[in-house]
Coordinates of C-alpha atoms (C1' of nucleotides) in Angstrom, one line a residue:
Chain O
M16 CA 33.7 33.3 100.1
K17 CA 37.1 32.4 98.6
L18 CA 37.5 33.6 95.0
V19 CA 39.2 31.3 92.6
T20 CA 40.0 32.8 89.2
L21 CA 41.4 30.5 86.6
D22 CA 42.1 30.0 82.9
F23 CA 42.8 26.8 81.0
E24 CA 45.0 26.7 77.9
T25 CA 43.9 23.8 75.7
Y26 CA 44.9 22.2 72.5
Y27 CA 43.1 23.2 69.3
D28 CA 43.6 23.0 65.6
K29 CA 41.9 23.9 62.3
D30 CA 39.0 21.6 62.8
Y31 CA 39.1 20.9 66.5
T32 CA 38.0 24.3 67.6
L33 CA 35.2 26.0 69.5
R34 CA 34.4 27.9 66.3
K35 CA 33.1 24.8 64.7
M36 CA 32.1 22.7 67.8
N37 CA 30.1 23.5 70.9
T38 CA 31.7 23.4 74.3
I39 CA 30.5 19.9 75.1
E40 CA 31.7 18.4 71.8
Y41 CA 35.1 20.1 72.3
V42 CA 35.7 19.4 76.0
T43 CA 34.6 15.7 75.8
D44 CA 36.5 15.0 72.5
E45 CA 39.3 12.5 72.6
R46 CA 41.6 15.1 71.2
F47 CA 41.1 17.3 74.3
K48 CA 44.3 18.2 76.0
A49 CA 44.9 20.9 78.7
H50 CA 48.4 22.4 78.2
G51 CA 48.2 24.2 81.5
V52 CA 46.1 26.2 83.8
S53 CA 46.7 29.4 85.8
I54 CA 45.0 29.8 89.1
Q55 CA 44.6 32.8 91.3
I56 CA 43.3 32.7 94.8
N57 CA 41.6 35.8 96.0
D58 CA 43.9 38.7 95.1
G59 CA 47.1 36.7 95.1
A60 CA 49.4 36.3 92.1
P61 CA 48.2 33.7 89.6
L62 CA 50.3 30.5 89.5
Y63 CA 50.7 28.3 86.4
F64 CA 50.6 24.6 86.4
T65 CA 51.2 22.0 83.7
G66 CA 51.1 18.2 83.4
D67 CA 50.5 16.1 86.5
A68 CA 50.7 19.2 88.7
M69 CA 47.4 20.5 87.4
A70 CA 45.1 18.1 89.0
S71 CA 46.5 18.5 92.5
A72 CA 46.7 22.3 92.2
L73 CA 43.1 22.4 91.1
R74 CA 42.0 20.1 93.9
A75 CA 43.8 22.3 96.4
A76 CA 42.3 25.5 95.0
L77 CA 38.7 24.2 94.9
D78 CA 38.7 22.1 98.1
E79 CA 36.7 24.5 100.2
P80 CA 33.6 26.6 99.4
C81 CA 34.6 29.1 96.7
T82 CA 33.4 31.2 93.8
L83 CA 34.9 30.3 90.4
I84 CA 35.6 33.3 88.1
C85 CA 36.5 32.8 84.5
Q86 CA 36.1 34.5 81.2
N87 CA 33.4 32.2 79.7
T88 CA 33.0 30.0 82.8
K89 CA 30.9 27.4 81.2
F90 CA 34.0 26.3 79.3
D91 CA 36.4 26.1 82.2
A92 CA 33.9 24.8 84.6
F93 CA 32.9 22.0 82.3
I94 CA 36.5 21.0 82.0
L95 CA 36.8 21.0 85.8
H96 CA 33.8 18.6 86.1
H97 CA 34.4 16.4 83.1
H98 CA 38.2 16.0 83.4
Y99 CA 38.9 16.6 87.1
G100 CA 35.6 15.8 88.9
L101 CA 35.7 19.2 90.7
Y102 CA 32.7 21.3 91.6
P103 CA 33.0 24.9 92.8
T104 CA 30.3 26.2 95.1
R105 CA 29.5 29.2 93.0
Y106 CA 30.0 30.4 89.5
A107 CA 30.8 33.9 88.3
D108 CA 31.5 34.8 84.7
T109 CA 33.1 38.0 83.3
R110 CA 31.8 37.3 79.8
S111 CA 28.2 37.2 81.1
M112 CA 28.9 40.4 83.0
A113 CA 30.3 42.1 79.9
K114 CA 27.2 41.1 77.9
A115 CA 25.0 42.9 80.4
L116 CA 27.1 46.1 80.8
F117 CA 28.1 46.4 77.1
P118 CA 25.3 45.1 74.8
F119 CA 26.2 45.1 71.1
E120 CA 29.9 45.1 72.0
S121 CA 32.4 42.3 71.8
A122 CA 32.5 40.4 75.1
S123 CA 36.0 39.1 74.4
L124 CA 38.6 39.5 77.2
K125 CA 40.8 41.6 74.9
E126 CA 38.1 44.1 74.1
L127 CA 36.7 44.1 77.6
C128 CA 40.1 45.2 79.0
I129 CA 40.4 48.0 76.5
R130 CA 36.9 49.2 77.6
L131 CA 37.3 48.8 81.3
F132 CA 40.9 50.0 81.5
P133 CA 41.3 52.5 78.6
D134 CA 44.3 54.3 80.2
D135 CA 46.2 51.4 81.6
D136 CA 48.4 49.7 79.0
T137 CA 49.5 47.0 81.5
M138 CA 45.9 45.7 81.3
R139 CA 46.2 44.3 77.9
K140 CA 45.8 40.8 76.6
G141 CA 48.8 39.2 74.9
D142 CA 48.9 39.9 71.2
E143 CA 48.6 36.3 70.2
L144 CA 52.2 36.2 68.7
A145 CA 52.5 32.8 70.2
D146 CA 49.8 30.8 68.4
S147 CA 49.6 27.3 69.9
K148 CA 47.2 26.1 67.1
G149 CA 47.8 22.5 66.1
I150 CA 50.8 22.1 68.5
L151 CA 50.4 19.2 70.9
D152 CA 53.7 19.5 72.7
F153 CA 55.3 22.9 73.3
D154 CA 59.1 23.6 73.2
D155 CA 60.5 25.6 76.1
A156 CA 60.2 28.9 74.3
L157 CA 56.5 28.4 73.4
S158 CA 55.8 27.0 76.8
Q159 CA 57.1 30.1 78.5
L160 CA 55.1 32.4 76.2
I161 CA 51.9 30.5 76.7
K162 CA 52.5 30.5 80.5
G163 CA 52.9 34.2 80.4
Y164 CA 49.7 34.7 78.4
C165 CA 47.8 32.3 80.6
I166 CA 48.8 34.0 83.8
Q167 CA 48.0 37.4 82.2
D168 CA 44.6 36.2 81.2
T169 CA 43.7 35.1 84.7
H170 CA 45.1 38.4 86.1
L171 CA 43.0 40.4 83.6
T172 CA 39.9 38.3 84.3
Y173 CA 40.1 38.9 88.0
H174 CA 40.5 42.6 87.6
C175 CA 37.6 42.8 85.1
Y176 CA 35.5 41.0 87.6
Q177 CA 36.4 43.4 90.4
Q178 CA 35.8 46.4 88.0
M179 CA 32.3 45.1 87.1
I180 CA 31.0 43.4 90.2
G181 CA 29.8 46.7 91.7
H182 CA 27.3 47.0 88.9
F183 CA 25.7 43.7 89.7
P184 CA 23.0 43.3 92.3
Q185 CA 23.0 40.0 94.2
S186 CA 20.1 38.7 92.2
E187 CA 22.0 39.1 88.9
Q188 CA 25.0 37.4 90.4
D189 CA 22.7 34.6 91.6
L190 CA 21.3 34.4 88.1
I191 CA 24.7 34.1 86.4
H192 CA 25.5 31.3 88.9
L193 CA 22.2 29.5 88.1
T194 CA 22.6 29.9 84.4
T195 CA 26.1 28.5 84.4
K196 CA 25.0 25.6 86.6
M197 CA 22.2 24.7 84.2
F198 CA 24.8 24.1 81.7
V199 CA 27.8 22.6 83.5
E200 CA 25.7 20.5 85.9
P201 CA 23.0 19.1 83.6
A202 CA 19.9 17.5 84.9
I203 CA 17.7 16.9 81.8
V204 CA 17.6 13.3 80.7
L205 CA 17.3 12.6 77.0
D206 CA 15.0 9.9 75.8
R207 CA 17.4 8.6 73.2
E208 CA 15.1 6.1 71.6
R209 CA 12.4 8.7 71.1
V210 CA 14.8 11.1 69.5
A211 CA 16.5 8.4 67.3
A212 CA 13.1 7.1 66.1
H213 CA 11.9 10.6 65.4
A214 CA 15.1 11.5 63.5
A215 CA 14.8 8.3 61.4
I216 CA 11.2 8.8 60.6
S217 CA 11.7 12.5 59.7
A218 CA 14.6 11.8 57.5
E219 CA 12.8 9.0 55.8
Q220 CA 9.7 11.0 55.1
R221 CA 11.7 13.9 54.0
T222 CA 13.7 11.9 51.6
A223 CA 10.5 10.3 50.2
L224 CA 8.8 13.6 49.7
I225 CA 11.8 15.1 48.0
E226 CA 12.2 12.1 45.7
H227 CA 8.6 12.3 44.8
G228 CA 9.0 16.0 43.9
L229 CA 12.1 15.3 41.8
T230 CA 10.3 12.5 39.9
F231 CA 7.3 14.8 39.4
I232 CA 9.3 17.6 37.8
T233 CA 11.4 15.2 35.8
D234 CA 8.1 14.0 34.2
Q235 CA 6.6 17.5 33.9
L236 CA 9.7 19.0 32.2
E237 CA 11.0 15.9 30.5
T238 CA 14.5 16.7 32.0
V239 CA 16.2 14.6 34.6
Y240 CA 16.3 16.3 38.1
E241 CA 18.2 14.7 40.9
D242 CA 19.4 17.5 43.1
P243 CA 17.2 18.4 46.0
K244 CA 18.8 21.9 45.9
I245 CA 16.3 22.7 43.1
F246 CA 13.7 22.9 46.0
S247 CA 15.9 24.4 48.7
S248 CA 17.7 27.1 46.8
N249 CA 15.5 30.2 46.3
K250 CA 17.3 31.0 43.1
Q251 CA 16.9 27.5 41.6
F252 CA 13.4 27.2 42.8
A253 CA 12.5 30.5 41.2
E254 CA 14.0 29.2 37.9
L255 CA 12.0 26.0 38.2
L256 CA 8.8 28.0 38.6
T257 CA 9.6 30.1 35.6
L258 CA 10.2 26.9 33.5
L259 CA 6.7 25.7 34.7
K260 CA 5.3 29.0 33.6
V261 CA 4.4 30.0 37.1
K262 CA 5.0 33.7 37.9
V263 CA 7.4 34.0 40.8
P264 CA 6.0 36.3 43.5
S265 CA 8.3 39.1 44.7
K266 CA 8.4 41.4 47.7
I267 CA 10.6 44.1 49.1
S268 CA 13.1 42.8 51.5
P269 CA 12.5 44.3 54.9
T270 CA 16.2 44.3 55.7
T271 CA 17.8 45.5 52.4
G272 CA 14.8 47.3 50.9
K273 CA 15.5 45.6 47.6
P274 CA 13.2 43.3 45.7
T275 CA 13.5 39.6 46.4
H276 CA 11.5 36.4 45.8
A277 CA 8.5 35.9 48.1
L278 CA 8.9 32.2 48.5
G279 CA 8.7 31.7 52.2
K280 CA 6.1 29.6 53.9
T281 CA 4.4 32.7 55.2
D282 CA 4.7 34.8 52.1
L283 CA 1.2 35.6 51.0
G284 CA 2.1 35.6 47.3
F285 CA 3.6 32.1 47.6
Q286 CA 0.6 30.8 49.5
K287 CA -1.7 32.1 46.8
L288 CA 0.5 30.6 44.1
Q289 CA 0.2 27.2 45.8
R290 CA -3.6 27.5 45.9
D291 CA -3.8 28.5 42.3
N292 CA -1.5 25.6 41.2
S293 CA -2.7 22.8 43.3
D294 CA -1.9 20.3 40.5
Y295 CA 1.8 21.0 41.4
E296 CA 1.2 19.7 44.9
P297 CA 4.3 17.4 44.9
I298 CA 6.5 20.4 44.3
W299 CA 5.1 22.4 47.1
T300 CA 5.4 19.4 49.4
A301 CA 9.0 18.8 48.4
R302 CA 9.8 22.5 48.9
K303 CA 8.5 22.3 52.5
A304 CA 10.2 19.0 53.2
V305 CA 13.6 20.1 51.9
K306 CA 13.4 23.2 54.1
S307 CA 12.8 21.3 57.3
T308 CA 16.3 19.9 57.9
G309 CA 16.6 21.6 61.2
E310 CA 14.6 18.9 63.0
V311 CA 17.0 16.1 62.0
T312 CA 20.1 18.1 62.5
R313 CA 19.0 19.1 66.0
A314 CA 18.0 15.5 66.8
D315 CA 21.5 14.4 65.8
R316 CA 23.0 17.0 68.0
L317 CA 20.8 16.1 71.0
L318 CA 21.9 12.5 70.6
L319 CA 25.6 13.4 70.3
T320 CA 25.4 15.7 73.3
A321 CA 23.7 13.1 75.5
D322 CA 26.2 10.5 74.4
R323 CA 29.0 12.8 75.7
C324 CA 27.2 13.7 79.0
R325 CA 26.0 10.4 80.5
G326 CA 22.6 10.7 78.8
L327 CA 22.0 14.3 80.0
I328 CA 21.4 17.5 78.1
P329 CA 23.1 20.7 79.4
A330 CA 20.8 23.7 79.0
A331 CA 22.9 26.5 77.4
L332 CA 21.4 29.9 77.8
N333 CA 23.2 33.1 77.1
Y334 CA 22.9 35.5 80.0
Y335 CA 21.8 38.9 78.7
G336 CA 21.5 37.5 75.2
A337 CA 19.1 40.3 74.3
H338 CA 19.9 43.9 75.3
T339 CA 16.6 43.8 77.2
G340 CA 18.2 41.2 79.5
R341 CA 16.3 38.2 78.1
Y342 CA 18.2 35.0 77.7
S343 CA 19.0 33.7 74.2
G344 CA 19.8 30.1 73.3
G345 CA 23.4 29.0 72.7
E346 CA 25.9 26.3 72.1
K347 CA 24.4 25.4 68.7
L348 CA 21.5 23.8 70.5
N349 CA 18.8 26.4 71.1
L350 CA 16.4 24.9 73.7
Q351 CA 14.3 28.1 73.6
N352 CA 12.7 27.4 70.2
L353 CA 11.8 23.7 70.3
K354 CA 8.5 23.3 68.4
R355 CA 5.6 23.1 70.8
G356 CA 4.3 19.6 71.2
S357 CA 7.2 18.2 69.2
E358 CA 8.8 14.9 69.6
L359 CA 12.1 16.7 70.5
R360 CA 10.4 18.5 73.3
K361 CA 8.9 15.3 74.6
S362 CA 12.3 13.7 74.5
L363 CA 13.6 16.0 77.3
C364 CA 12.8 14.0 80.4
A365 CA 13.1 13.9 84.2
P366 CA 15.2 11.1 85.7
K367 CA 13.4 8.2 87.2
G368 CA 11.6 9.2 90.3
S369 CA 11.3 12.8 89.2
L370 CA 9.0 14.9 87.0
V371 CA 9.4 17.9 84.7
Y372 CA 7.4 20.8 86.2
V373 CA 6.5 23.6 83.7
A374 CA 5.1 26.9 84.9
D375 CA 4.2 29.8 82.6
S376 CA 3.6 33.4 83.6
S377 CA 0.3 34.1 81.9
N378 CA 0.4 37.1 79.5
I379 CA 3.2 38.6 81.5
E380 CA 4.0 41.2 78.9
A381 CA 0.3 42.3 78.4
R382 CA 0.0 42.6 82.2
M383 CA 3.2 44.5 82.5
L384 CA 2.2 46.9 79.8
A385 CA -1.2 47.5 81.4
W386 CA 0.5 48.1 84.7
L387 CA 3.2 50.4 83.3
A388 CA 0.7 52.5 81.4
D389 CA -1.8 52.4 84.2
Q390 CA -4.5 51.1 81.8
R391 CA -7.1 50.6 84.5
S392 CA -9.7 49.0 82.3
M393 CA -7.3 46.2 81.4
L394 CA -5.9 45.9 84.9
D395 CA -9.5 45.5 86.2
V396 CA -10.0 42.5 83.8
F397 CA -6.8 40.9 84.9
N398 CA -7.6 41.5 88.6
A399 CA -11.1 40.0 88.2
K400 CA -9.4 36.9 86.7
G401 CA -11.2 37.8 83.4
D402 CA -10.1 37.0 79.9
V403 CA -8.6 40.1 78.2
Y404 CA -8.9 38.5 74.8
C405 CA -12.7 37.9 75.3
D406 CA -13.0 41.4 76.8
F407 CA -11.5 43.1 73.7
A408 CA -13.3 40.8 71.3
S409 CA -16.5 41.8 73.0
K410 CA -15.8 45.4 72.1
I411 CA -15.0 44.4 68.5
Y412 CA -18.3 42.5 68.1
H413 CA -20.5 44.6 70.3
R414 CA -21.6 41.5 72.2
P415 CA -20.3 39.2 74.9
I416 CA -17.7 36.9 73.6
I417 CA -17.4 33.7 75.6
K418 CA -14.3 31.6 76.0
G419 CA -14.8 28.1 74.6
V420 CA -17.9 29.2 72.6
D421 CA -17.0 32.1 70.3
N422 CA -13.6 30.7 69.4
A423 CA -12.9 32.6 66.2
E424 CA -14.0 35.9 67.8
R425 CA -11.8 35.3 70.8
F426 CA -8.9 34.5 68.6
L427 CA -9.2 37.8 66.9
G428 CA -9.3 39.5 70.3
K429 CA -6.1 37.6 71.2
C430 CA -4.3 38.7 68.0
A431 CA -5.2 42.3 68.7
V432 CA -4.1 42.3 72.4
L433 CA -0.9 40.5 71.6
G434 CA -0.1 42.5 68.5
L435 CA -1.3 46.0 68.9
G436 CA 0.2 46.9 72.2
Y437 CA 3.4 48.4 70.7
G438 CA 2.0 50.6 67.9
M439 CA 1.5 48.1 65.1
G440 CA -0.4 49.7 62.2
A441 CA -3.4 48.4 60.3
D442 CA -1.5 47.2 57.2
K443 CA 0.9 45.1 59.2
F444 CA -1.9 43.8 61.4
R445 CA -3.8 42.8 58.4
D446 CA -0.8 40.9 57.0
T447 CA -0.1 39.3 60.4
L448 CA -3.7 38.0 60.6
K449 CA -3.6 36.8 57.0
M450 CA -0.4 34.9 57.5
G451 CA -1.8 33.1 60.5
A452 CA 1.4 33.5 62.6
L453 CA -0.6 33.0 65.8
G454 CA -3.0 30.4 64.6
P455 CA -5.5 30.0 61.8
P456 CA -5.2 32.6 59.0
V457 CA -7.8 35.3 59.1
S458 CA -8.6 37.5 56.1
L459 CA -10.2 40.9 56.9
E460 CA -10.9 43.9 54.8
Q461 CA -8.7 47.0 55.2
H462 CA -11.6 49.0 56.8
E463 CA -12.2 46.1 59.3
V464 CA -8.6 45.9 60.5
Q465 CA -8.3 49.7 60.6
G466 CA -11.4 49.7 62.8
I467 CA -9.9 47.2 65.2
V468 CA -6.6 49.1 65.4
D469 CA -8.6 52.4 66.1
L470 CA -10.7 50.6 68.7
Y471 CA -7.6 49.2 70.5
R472 CA -6.1 52.6 70.7
S473 CA -9.2 54.3 71.9
A474 CA -10.2 51.6 74.3
N475 CA -6.6 51.6 75.7
S476 CA -5.9 55.3 75.6
R477 CA -3.4 55.1 78.5
I478 CA -1.3 52.7 76.5
T479 CA -1.2 54.9 73.4
E480 CA -0.3 57.8 75.7
Y481 CA 2.5 55.7 77.1
W482 CA 4.0 55.3 73.6
K483 CA 4.1 59.1 73.4
R484 CA 5.8 59.3 76.8
C485 CA 8.3 56.8 75.6
Q486 CA 8.9 58.9 72.5
N487 CA 9.7 61.8 74.9
A488 CA 12.0 59.5 76.8
C489 CA 13.9 58.7 73.6
A490 CA 14.6 62.4 73.2
A491 CA 15.3 63.0 76.9
M492 CA 17.9 60.1 77.0
Q493 CA 20.0 62.1 74.5
N494 CA 20.5 64.8 77.2
K495 CA 23.9 64.3 78.9
H496 CA 22.4 65.3 82.3
A497 CA 19.1 63.4 82.1
N498 CA 18.1 62.0 85.4
F499 CA 14.4 61.7 86.3
A500 CA 11.9 59.1 87.4
F501 CA 9.7 57.4 84.8
G502 CA 7.4 55.1 86.7
P503 CA 9.6 52.3 88.1
L504 CA 12.4 53.5 85.9
I505 CA 15.0 56.3 85.9
I506 CA 15.8 57.9 82.6
E507 CA 19.5 58.7 82.3
H508 CA 21.9 59.6 79.5
Q509 CA 21.6 56.9 76.8
K510 CA 20.2 54.4 79.4
I511 CA 17.3 53.6 81.6
K512 CA 17.8 52.3 85.1
L513 CA 15.7 49.3 85.9
P514 CA 14.3 48.6 89.3
N515 CA 16.9 45.9 90.0
G516 CA 19.7 48.3 89.4
M517 CA 20.6 47.1 85.9
Y518 CA 20.3 49.3 82.9
L519 CA 18.5 49.1 79.6
R520 CA 21.1 50.7 77.3
Y521 CA 21.0 52.7 74.1
P522 CA 24.7 53.4 73.4
D523 CA 25.4 56.3 71.0
L524 CA 21.8 57.4 71.0
R525 CA 21.4 60.2 68.6
T526 CA 19.1 61.9 66.1
E527 CA 19.7 61.3 62.4
G528 CA 17.4 63.3 60.2
R529 CA 13.9 62.7 61.6
E530 CA 14.9 59.4 63.2
T531 CA 16.4 58.5 66.6
V532 CA 19.0 55.7 66.3
Y533 CA 21.5 54.0 68.6
G534 CA 24.4 51.6 68.1
S535 CA 26.7 51.6 65.1
G536 CA 27.7 49.4 62.2
R537 CA 25.5 46.3 61.9
H538 CA 24.0 47.1 65.4
K539 CA 22.6 50.5 64.3
T540 CA 19.0 50.4 65.3
K541 CA 16.0 52.8 65.1
I542 CA 14.2 53.6 68.3
Y543 CA 10.9 55.3 68.8
G544 CA 8.0 55.4 71.3
G545 CA 6.2 52.1 70.5
K546 CA 9.5 50.2 70.3
L547 CA 11.0 51.7 73.5
C548 CA 7.7 50.8 75.2
E549 CA 8.2 47.2 74.0
N550 CA 11.9 47.1 75.2
I551 CA 10.9 48.5 78.6
T552 CA 8.0 46.0 78.9
Q553 CA 10.2 43.1 77.9
A554 CA 13.1 44.2 80.3
L555 CA 10.7 44.5 83.2
A556 CA 8.9 41.2 82.5
R557 CA 12.3 39.6 82.3
I558 CA 13.2 40.8 85.8
V559 CA 10.0 39.6 87.2
V560 CA 10.5 36.1 85.7
T561 CA 14.2 35.7 86.5
D562 CA 13.7 36.8 90.1
Q563 CA 10.9 34.3 90.3
M564 CA 13.2 31.7 88.8
L565 CA 15.7 32.3 91.6
A566 CA 12.9 31.9 94.1
A567 CA 11.6 28.8 92.4
D568 CA 15.1 27.3 92.3
D569 CA 15.5 27.9 96.0
Y570 CA 12.2 26.2 96.6
L571 CA 12.9 23.3 94.3
T572 CA 16.4 22.9 95.8
S573 CA 14.8 22.5 99.2
I574 CA 12.9 19.5 98.0
D575 CA 15.9 18.1 96.1
G576 CA 15.0 19.5 92.7
R577 CA 16.2 22.3 90.5
I578 CA 15.3 24.8 87.7
V579 CA 16.7 23.3 84.5
L580 CA 15.5 25.7 81.8
Q581 CA 13.8 29.1 81.3
V582 CA 12.0 30.1 78.1
H583 CA 11.2 33.8 78.6
D584 CA 7.9 33.5 80.5
E585 CA 8.2 29.9 81.4
L586 CA 10.1 28.1 84.1
V587 CA 11.1 24.5 83.8
G588 CA 12.1 22.5 86.8
I589 CA 12.9 18.9 87.6
A590 CA 11.9 17.7 91.1
P591 CA 10.9 14.5 92.8
Q592 CA 7.5 13.0 91.7
A593 CA 6.2 12.9 95.3
N594 CA 3.4 15.5 96.0
P595 CA 3.5 16.9 92.4
D596 CA 0.5 19.1 92.9
Q597 CA 2.1 20.7 95.9
T598 CA 5.3 21.3 94.0
I599 CA 3.6 22.9 90.9
N600 CA 1.3 25.0 93.1
K601 CA 4.2 26.3 95.0
M602 CA 5.8 27.3 91.7
Y603 CA 2.5 29.0 90.7
D604 CA 2.5 30.8 94.1
I605 CA 5.9 32.2 93.5
M606 CA 5.0 33.3 89.9
R607 CA 1.8 35.0 91.2
T608 CA 3.7 37.1 93.7
P609 CA 4.5 40.5 92.2
P610 CA 7.8 42.2 92.9
V611 CA 8.1 44.9 95.6
W612 CA 8.5 47.6 93.0
A613 CA 5.2 46.6 91.3
S614 CA 3.0 45.4 94.1
A615 CA -0.1 46.1 92.1
L616 CA 1.0 44.1 89.1
P617 CA -1.7 41.4 88.6
L618 CA 0.2 38.2 87.8
D619 CA -1.0 34.7 87.1
A620 CA 0.6 31.4 86.3
E621 CA -0.4 28.1 84.7
G622 CA 1.3 24.9 83.6
G623 CA 1.6 21.3 84.6
Y624 CA 3.9 18.4 85.1
A625 CA 4.8 15.2 83.3
D626 CA 7.7 12.8 83.0
N627 CA 8.8 14.9 80.0
Y628 CA 8.9 18.5 78.8
S629 CA 5.6 18.4 77.0
K630 CA 3.4 20.9 78.7
Chain R
dA22 C1' 38.1 26.8 51.6
dT23 C1' 36.2 30.3 54.6
dG24 C1' 33.7 34.4 56.1
dC25 C1' 29.6 37.2 56.0
dA26 C1' 25.0 38.7 54.9
dT27 C1' 20.5 37.3 54.0
dC28 C1' 16.4 34.6 54.3
dG29 C1' 13.3 31.4 56.4
dC30 C1' 11.5 29.5 60.5
dG31 C1' 11.3 28.0 65.3
dC32 C1' 10.3 30.2 70.1
dG33 C1' 8.7 34.1 73.5
Chain W
dA15 C1' 5.3 60.7 59.3
dA16 C1' 4.9 56.3 60.9
dA17 C1' 6.8 52.3 62.8
dG18 C1' 5.0 45.7 67.3
dC19 C1' 9.4 43.7 69.6
dG20 C1' 13.3 40.2 71.2
dC21 C1' 16.3 36.0 69.9
dG22 C1' 19.5 31.5 67.2
dC23 C1' 20.4 28.2 63.7
dG24 C1' 20.7 26.0 59.1
dA25 C1' 21.1 26.8 54.3
dT26 C1' 22.3 29.6 50.5
dG27 C1' 24.9 32.6 47.7
dC28 C1' 28.3 35.8 47.1
dA29 C1' 32.8 37.9 48.4
dT30 C1' 37.5 37.0 49.7

DNA sequence: ATGCATCGCGCG
DNA sequence: AAAGCGCGCGATGCAT
C-alpha cells in the first residue's frame, strides 16, 4: 500500500500548547492554525505546503488507499479528520513503535533518531533555533527555517519507520492501527445529561460535606476555618489532628523509605483513628469528600471532549504504555480506570440502534500462570469449569466451599489466588486483607495468614518452582550470549522474546550488591523471580487479549460494528443491536480460543451488553 | 510562575 | 534474604 508520511507545523503559545491541553482540546480550539505540512509519498522527497495549497496537496496524497505514518499519529490524523475531512486507510505511528522497542526511553523524534542512527549526523532533528512559539504569521526567514525543519522531520519519521518496521509482526502493526483508530475515529456516544447531572450532584454534595466539616471544626476549636485545604493537605490535616489532640498515625513511605503521615483512605492507622474518634465524623467525611475531586474534573473533561467531537468520546490508549506491552490510558482522560458501576461509566453509550458489548477474559492471568508453570492441579480445575477460588478455599477450610453459599470463605480463596501467585509474603498478605482492597476487609492473625501462604505454596509447588526458574532467568539474561528456550519464551541478553516476536526488555540489567536491577535514573527497578514471573504472565496475557481484540474487531467490523476500548482483560465493542446474543457469544468464542503457541491454555470469557458501558 | 517528586486512589 | 505486579491523574509541597 502507498505510504504517506507527513508532519504538521501548527501554531502554539504559552497557554495554547499540548503540554497543558490534550490533543482534542488543542486541535479543535479556535486558535488552531496549521502553518504548513510536509508530505512524503513512499520514498520520494518530502514536499512542503502552506496556506491554501495544503488542503489540495493533502487530498491528492490521501486520495487512494494508503498507510499514514507520523510521529504521534493521533495528533496529525485528528487534524486530517477534523480540519480536512480526510481519512487514510491505515495508521502507522513511529512514536508507538519507539515505545515498544525502547521502554523507559524518551519516544521523542529527536531521541529516537540518535538511538536508531547513532553514527549518522545527517539524521538529526533541527536544534529548535527557530522557535515559532506565539508567532501567528512568519516572516520569510522564519518561514524558510520552519519549512526546513518540517521537511526534515518527515524525512526522519519515514526513516525511523523503515528502521523499526522489521521488528513489528503484522499483528502489532494491526494493533497500532486499531489503537489509533479508536482515538481519531471515535464511536462512543456520551450521555451528556447523565454526566452533567452527576457532576452537579457530586459537586453539590462535596461542597455541603466540606462546609459541614469546616463549621464543625470552627465550633470545636473556636477558630474560624474557611479553607477546604485544611482537609485536603496532608500537612494541614495533620496539624488539625494535633490541635484536636488526636495522635497522627505515621508509616514508612514505600518509595522514599522515610517516615510520613499515614492518612490515606486505606492506611490502617487512619482507619483505626476514625473508629476511635467517631464523634469527629464530620471531619472524616469532609476529608474523604475533599479528596474526591477527580470525579467532577473528569466529568467536566468528558463534557468538553464530547462538545468538541460531535458528542463522541475518543478512546485514548497508549500503545505499549507498560513495558509488558499493556496499554495505559492517555490524553488526560484515562478510560481504563473508571470506577466500576459509576455514573461516568454508564454515561459512555452506543449510538441509537447499537449496543455496547463488553467481554471479559476470566482470570486470564491466573490461567496463564497455571499454564506457564504447568500447575496441573489448577489447570484441571479450570478445564473442568470449576471455581479456583472455591477450590483453594476448600483447602484452607478442609471442607467443600460452595460458590453462592460460603461467600466469606470463597472470598478469602479469591484473595489468595489473586494475590499469592507472584511471591507475596504473609505480612503483606495480612495487610492486603485487612485493607479490603479487593472487597470487605478481613482481619486474620499472623499464624493464620502464614498458614494460607504456606498452603498456597505447597498446593501450587509448580508455581513456586517457576519463581525460582524466573530467578535463574534474571541471572541468565545478564549473559551477553544468552539464547535458550524457556517455555514459550526465548531468554536472550537483557530481554525475553515473546511468542509474537516482540520482546520483554530489561535494559542495563545488572547485579548491584545482592540485587538484580535494570533501567537507570528514575526508571531503575529491582527485578527478581516472583516479579519476573508476574511480568511474563502479564506480557503473555496481554498478547492473548490483544490478538483476540484484533479478531473481535474483524468480526464486529463484518457486522458493521467495532472495538472501541480495551481494559487489559476486557474488550469493549459497539455493534448493531440486532441479534445481540449472537454477537456477544461470538466475542466469547473468540476469547475462549487459545493462541497456537498455547493450545492447552484453558480460557473462558464472560460479559454482557447494554445501551451503555455498565457491565 | 513552573517543574518535579510524592502521595492517594481509580483500574486491571 | 526476601520481595505480588502493571498503569494515569489530580492535588500538594518543595525547588527553581
